[in-house]
PDB file of C-alpha atoms in Angstrom:
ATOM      1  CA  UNK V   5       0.000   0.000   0.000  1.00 63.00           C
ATOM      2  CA  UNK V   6       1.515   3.231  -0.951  1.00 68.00           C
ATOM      3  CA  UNK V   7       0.810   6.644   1.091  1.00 71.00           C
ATOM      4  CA  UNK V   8       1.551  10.176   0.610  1.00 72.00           C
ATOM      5  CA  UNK V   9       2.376  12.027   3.497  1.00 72.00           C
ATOM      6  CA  UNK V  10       3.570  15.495   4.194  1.00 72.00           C
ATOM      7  CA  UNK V  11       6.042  15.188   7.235  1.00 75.00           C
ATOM      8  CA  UNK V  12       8.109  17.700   9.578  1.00 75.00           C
ATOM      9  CA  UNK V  13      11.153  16.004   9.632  1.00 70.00           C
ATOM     10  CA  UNK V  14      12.592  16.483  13.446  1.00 78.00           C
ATOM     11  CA  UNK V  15      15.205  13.375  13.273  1.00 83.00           C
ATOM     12  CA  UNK V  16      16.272   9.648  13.065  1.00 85.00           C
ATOM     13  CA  UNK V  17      16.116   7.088  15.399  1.00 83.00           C
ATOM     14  CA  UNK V  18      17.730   3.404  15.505  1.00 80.00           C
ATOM     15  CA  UNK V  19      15.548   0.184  17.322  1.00 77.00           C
ATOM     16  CA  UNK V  20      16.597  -2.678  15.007  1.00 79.00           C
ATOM     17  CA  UNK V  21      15.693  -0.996  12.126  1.00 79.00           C
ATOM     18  CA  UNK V  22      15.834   3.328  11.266  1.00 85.00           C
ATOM     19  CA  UNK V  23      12.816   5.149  11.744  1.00 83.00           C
ATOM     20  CA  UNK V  24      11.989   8.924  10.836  1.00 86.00           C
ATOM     21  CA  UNK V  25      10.455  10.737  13.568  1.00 85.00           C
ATOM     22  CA  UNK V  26       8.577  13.443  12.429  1.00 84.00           C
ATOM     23  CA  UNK V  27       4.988  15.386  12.811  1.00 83.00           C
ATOM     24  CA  UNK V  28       2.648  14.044  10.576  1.00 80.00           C
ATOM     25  CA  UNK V  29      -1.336  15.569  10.639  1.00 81.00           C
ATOM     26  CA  UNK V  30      -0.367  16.942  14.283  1.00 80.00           C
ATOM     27  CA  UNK V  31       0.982  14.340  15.914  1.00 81.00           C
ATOM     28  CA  UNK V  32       4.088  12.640  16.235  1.00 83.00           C
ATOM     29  CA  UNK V  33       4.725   9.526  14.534  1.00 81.00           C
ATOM     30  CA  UNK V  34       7.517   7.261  13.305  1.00 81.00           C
ATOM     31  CA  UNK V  35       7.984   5.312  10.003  1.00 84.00           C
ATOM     32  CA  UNK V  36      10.437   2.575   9.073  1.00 80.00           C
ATOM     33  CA  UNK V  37      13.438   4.260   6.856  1.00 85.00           C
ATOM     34  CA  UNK V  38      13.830   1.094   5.052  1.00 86.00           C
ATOM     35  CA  UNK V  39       9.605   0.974   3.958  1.00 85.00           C
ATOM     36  CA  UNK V  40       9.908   4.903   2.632  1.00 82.00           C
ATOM     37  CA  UNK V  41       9.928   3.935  -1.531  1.00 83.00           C
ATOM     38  CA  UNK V  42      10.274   7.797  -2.501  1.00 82.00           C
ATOM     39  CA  UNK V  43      11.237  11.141  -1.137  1.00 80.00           C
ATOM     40  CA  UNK V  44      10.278  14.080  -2.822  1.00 79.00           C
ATOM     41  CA  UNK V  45      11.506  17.621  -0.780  1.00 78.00           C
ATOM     42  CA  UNK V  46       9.778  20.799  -0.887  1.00 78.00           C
ATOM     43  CA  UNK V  47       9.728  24.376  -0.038  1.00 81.00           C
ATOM     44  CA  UNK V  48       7.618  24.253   2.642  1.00 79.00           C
ATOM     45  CA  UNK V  49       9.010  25.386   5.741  1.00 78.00           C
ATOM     46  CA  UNK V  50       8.493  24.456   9.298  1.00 79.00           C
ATOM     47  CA  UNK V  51       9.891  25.747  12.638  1.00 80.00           C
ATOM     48  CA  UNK V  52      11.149  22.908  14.948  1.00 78.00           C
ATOM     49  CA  UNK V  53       9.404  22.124  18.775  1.00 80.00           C
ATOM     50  CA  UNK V  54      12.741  22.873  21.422  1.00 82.00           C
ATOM     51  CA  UNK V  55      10.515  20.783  23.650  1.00 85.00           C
ATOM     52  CA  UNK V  56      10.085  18.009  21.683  1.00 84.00           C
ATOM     53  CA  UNK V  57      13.320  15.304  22.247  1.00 84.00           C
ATOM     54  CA  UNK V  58      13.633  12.371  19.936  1.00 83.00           C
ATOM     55  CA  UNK V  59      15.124  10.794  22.898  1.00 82.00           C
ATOM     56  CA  UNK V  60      12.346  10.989  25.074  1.00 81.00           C
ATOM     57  CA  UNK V  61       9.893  10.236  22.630  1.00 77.00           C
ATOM     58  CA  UNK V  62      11.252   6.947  21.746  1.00 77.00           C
ATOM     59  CA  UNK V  63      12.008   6.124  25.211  1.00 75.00           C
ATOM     60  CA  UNK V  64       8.660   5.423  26.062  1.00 80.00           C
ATOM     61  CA  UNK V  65       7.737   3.024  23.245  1.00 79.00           C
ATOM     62  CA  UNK V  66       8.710  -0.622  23.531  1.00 78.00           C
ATOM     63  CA  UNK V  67       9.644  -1.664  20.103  1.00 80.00           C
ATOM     64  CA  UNK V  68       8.531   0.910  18.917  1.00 79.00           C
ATOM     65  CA  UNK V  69       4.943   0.521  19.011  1.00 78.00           C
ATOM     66  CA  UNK V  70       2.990   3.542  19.419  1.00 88.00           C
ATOM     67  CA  UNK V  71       0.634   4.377  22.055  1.00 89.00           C
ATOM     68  CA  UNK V  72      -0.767   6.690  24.946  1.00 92.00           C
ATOM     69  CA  UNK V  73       2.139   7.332  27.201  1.00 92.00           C
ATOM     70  CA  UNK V  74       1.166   6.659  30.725  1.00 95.00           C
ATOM     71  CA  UNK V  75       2.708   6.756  34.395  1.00 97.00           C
ATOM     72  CA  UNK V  76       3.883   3.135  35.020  1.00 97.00           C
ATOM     73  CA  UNK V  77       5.215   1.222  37.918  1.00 98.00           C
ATOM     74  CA  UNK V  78       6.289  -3.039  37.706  1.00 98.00           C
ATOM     75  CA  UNK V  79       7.499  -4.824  40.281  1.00 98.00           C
ATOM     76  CA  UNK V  80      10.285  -6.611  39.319  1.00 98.00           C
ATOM     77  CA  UNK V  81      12.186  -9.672  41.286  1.00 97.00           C
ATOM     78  CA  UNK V  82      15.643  -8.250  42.570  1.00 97.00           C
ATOM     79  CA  UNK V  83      17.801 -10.079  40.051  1.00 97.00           C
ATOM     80  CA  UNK V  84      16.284  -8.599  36.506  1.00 97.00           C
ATOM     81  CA  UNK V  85      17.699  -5.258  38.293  1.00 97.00           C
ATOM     82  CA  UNK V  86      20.560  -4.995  35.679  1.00 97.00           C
ATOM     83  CA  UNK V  87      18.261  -6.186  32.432  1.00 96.00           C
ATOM     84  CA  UNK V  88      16.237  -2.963  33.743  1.00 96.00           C
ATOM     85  CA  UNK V  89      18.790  -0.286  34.334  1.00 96.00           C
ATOM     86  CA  UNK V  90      20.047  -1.761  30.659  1.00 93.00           C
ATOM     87  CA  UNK V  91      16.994  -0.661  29.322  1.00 92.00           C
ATOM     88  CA  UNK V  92      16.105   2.441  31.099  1.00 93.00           C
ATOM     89  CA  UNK V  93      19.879   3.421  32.684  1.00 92.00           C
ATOM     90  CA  UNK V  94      21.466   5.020  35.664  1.00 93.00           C
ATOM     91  CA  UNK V  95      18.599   7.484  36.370  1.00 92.00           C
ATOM     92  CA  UNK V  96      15.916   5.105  36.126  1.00 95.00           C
ATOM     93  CA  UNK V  97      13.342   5.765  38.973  1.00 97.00           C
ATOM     94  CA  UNK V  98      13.777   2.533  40.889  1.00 97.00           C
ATOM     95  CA  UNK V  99      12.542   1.972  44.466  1.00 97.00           C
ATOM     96  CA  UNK V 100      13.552  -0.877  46.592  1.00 94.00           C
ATOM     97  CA  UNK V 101      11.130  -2.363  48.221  1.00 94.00           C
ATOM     98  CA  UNK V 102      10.520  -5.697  51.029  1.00 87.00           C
ATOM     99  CA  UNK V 103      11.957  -8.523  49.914  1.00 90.00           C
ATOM    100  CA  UNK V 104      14.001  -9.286  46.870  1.00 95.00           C
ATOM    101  CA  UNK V 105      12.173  -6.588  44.971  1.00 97.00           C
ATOM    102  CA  UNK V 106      11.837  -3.006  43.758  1.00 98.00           C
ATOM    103  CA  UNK V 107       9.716  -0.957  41.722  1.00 98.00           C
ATOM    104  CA  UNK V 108       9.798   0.781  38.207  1.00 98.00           C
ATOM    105  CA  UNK V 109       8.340   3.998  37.795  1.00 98.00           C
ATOM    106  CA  UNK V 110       8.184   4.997  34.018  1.00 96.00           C
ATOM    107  CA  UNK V 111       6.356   6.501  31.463  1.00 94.00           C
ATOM    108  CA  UNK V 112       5.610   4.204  28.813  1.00 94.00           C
ATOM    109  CA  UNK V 113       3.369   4.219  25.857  1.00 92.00           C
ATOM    110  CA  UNK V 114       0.443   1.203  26.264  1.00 96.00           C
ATOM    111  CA  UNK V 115       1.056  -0.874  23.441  1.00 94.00           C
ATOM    112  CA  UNK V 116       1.241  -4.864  22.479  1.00 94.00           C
ATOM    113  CA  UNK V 117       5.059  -3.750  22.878  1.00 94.00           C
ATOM    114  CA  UNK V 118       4.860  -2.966  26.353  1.00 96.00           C
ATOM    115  CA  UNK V 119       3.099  -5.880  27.092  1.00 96.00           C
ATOM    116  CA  UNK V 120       4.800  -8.058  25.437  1.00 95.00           C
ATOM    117  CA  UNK V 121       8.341  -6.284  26.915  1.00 95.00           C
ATOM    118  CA  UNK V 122       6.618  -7.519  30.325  1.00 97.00           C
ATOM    119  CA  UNK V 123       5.973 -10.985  29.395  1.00 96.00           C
ATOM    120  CA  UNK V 124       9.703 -11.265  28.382  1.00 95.00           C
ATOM    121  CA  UNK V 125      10.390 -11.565  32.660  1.00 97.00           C
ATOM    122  CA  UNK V 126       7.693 -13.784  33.006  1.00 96.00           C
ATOM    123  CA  UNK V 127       5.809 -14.641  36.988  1.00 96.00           C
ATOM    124  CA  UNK V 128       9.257 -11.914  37.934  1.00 98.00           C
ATOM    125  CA  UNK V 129       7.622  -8.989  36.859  1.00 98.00           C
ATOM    126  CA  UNK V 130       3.871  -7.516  38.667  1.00 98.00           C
ATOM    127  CA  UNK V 131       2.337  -4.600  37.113  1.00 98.00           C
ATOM    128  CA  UNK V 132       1.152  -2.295  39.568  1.00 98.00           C
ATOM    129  CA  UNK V 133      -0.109   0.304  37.625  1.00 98.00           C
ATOM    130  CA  UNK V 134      -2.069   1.441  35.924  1.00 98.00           C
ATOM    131  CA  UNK V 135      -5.054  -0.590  36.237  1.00 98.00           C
ATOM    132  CA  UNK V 136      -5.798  -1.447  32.931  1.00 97.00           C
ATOM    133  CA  UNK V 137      -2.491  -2.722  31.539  1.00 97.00           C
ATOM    134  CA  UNK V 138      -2.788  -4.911  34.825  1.00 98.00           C
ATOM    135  CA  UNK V 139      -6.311  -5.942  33.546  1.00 98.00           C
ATOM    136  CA  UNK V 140      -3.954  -6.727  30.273  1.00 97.00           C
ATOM    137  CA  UNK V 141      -1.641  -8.566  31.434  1.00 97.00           C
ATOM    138  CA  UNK V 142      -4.218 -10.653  33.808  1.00 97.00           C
ATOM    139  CA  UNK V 143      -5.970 -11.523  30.139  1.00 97.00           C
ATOM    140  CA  UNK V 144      -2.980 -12.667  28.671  1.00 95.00           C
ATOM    141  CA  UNK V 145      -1.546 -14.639  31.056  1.00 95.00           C
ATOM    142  CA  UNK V 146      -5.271 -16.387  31.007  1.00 95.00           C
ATOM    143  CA  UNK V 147      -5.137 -16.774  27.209  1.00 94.00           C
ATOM    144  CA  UNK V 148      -1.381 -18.696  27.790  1.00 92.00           C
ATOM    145  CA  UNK V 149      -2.561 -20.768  30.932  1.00 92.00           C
ATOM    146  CA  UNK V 150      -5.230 -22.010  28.268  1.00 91.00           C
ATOM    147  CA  UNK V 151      -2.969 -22.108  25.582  1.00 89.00           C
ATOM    148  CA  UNK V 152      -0.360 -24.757  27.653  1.00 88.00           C
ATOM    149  CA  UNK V 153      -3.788 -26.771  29.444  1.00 90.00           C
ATOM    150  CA  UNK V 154      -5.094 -27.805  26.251  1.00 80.00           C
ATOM    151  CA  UNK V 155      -3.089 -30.870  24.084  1.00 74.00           C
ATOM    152  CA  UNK V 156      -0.596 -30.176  21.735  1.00 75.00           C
ATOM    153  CA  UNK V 157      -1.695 -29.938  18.431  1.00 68.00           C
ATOM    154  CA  UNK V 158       0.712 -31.374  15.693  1.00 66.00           C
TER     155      UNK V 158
END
């Protein structure tokens, strides 16, 4: 499917594959470099947001799947503690809590990438908040448990 799109261009990004971040009808978006099949340039002219960071903007998505970006905290089993500051670094907002836990607190945008970023830790990871991706993650880990109970089919 081909679509024409005028874009404000505000910079590149790298998550496996290049993407263009750029405003597109208002918003900000993202499109796969290697999927773009022309480029024409014009005269139009733009000025660019100083508020708006690449950086932060792609922070929030999980493989780059788009969606509203929302306060989030996960409880995470003690040992995933590196594979977290990995992905979020040194200033991460991380709270140690009882046990051999702490606590996340991120924004993220809710997406199948978040969710399925989750799943990656398995029973070591508890979303707290908000709500709904809890709600989420309580139907898929129902869909699996029905998934694994039924026979294997060859």
């Amino acid at each position: 499917m081909t679509q024409e799109l005028l874009a404000e261009q505000s910079g590149l990004s790298f998550c496996d594959y290049y993407y263009l971040i750029c405003k597109y009808n208002g918003a900000w978006r993202h499109f796969r470099l290697d999927r773009i099949v022309d480029v024409t340039f014009c005269d139009d002219t733009f000025k660019r947001e100083p508020s708006f960071s690449v950086e932060d903007y792609t922070h929030a998505l999980f493989n780059m799947y788009p969606g509203d970006v929302r306060h989030c905290e996960i409880r995470f089993d003690l040992h995933l503690i590196n594979a977290v500051l990995d992905r979020f670094g040194l200033e991460a907002d991380i709270q140690k809590t009882e046990g051999n836990h702490f606590i996340l607190k991120f924004r993220g945008a809710m997406s199948e990438g978040l969710k399925r970023w989750i799943l990656i830790w398995g029973s070591d990871a508890e979303v707290i908040y908000p709500q709904e991706l809890r709600r989420e993650m309580q139907k898929e880990a129902e869909k699996m448990i029905r998934l694994y109970q039924n026979q294997l089919h060859q």
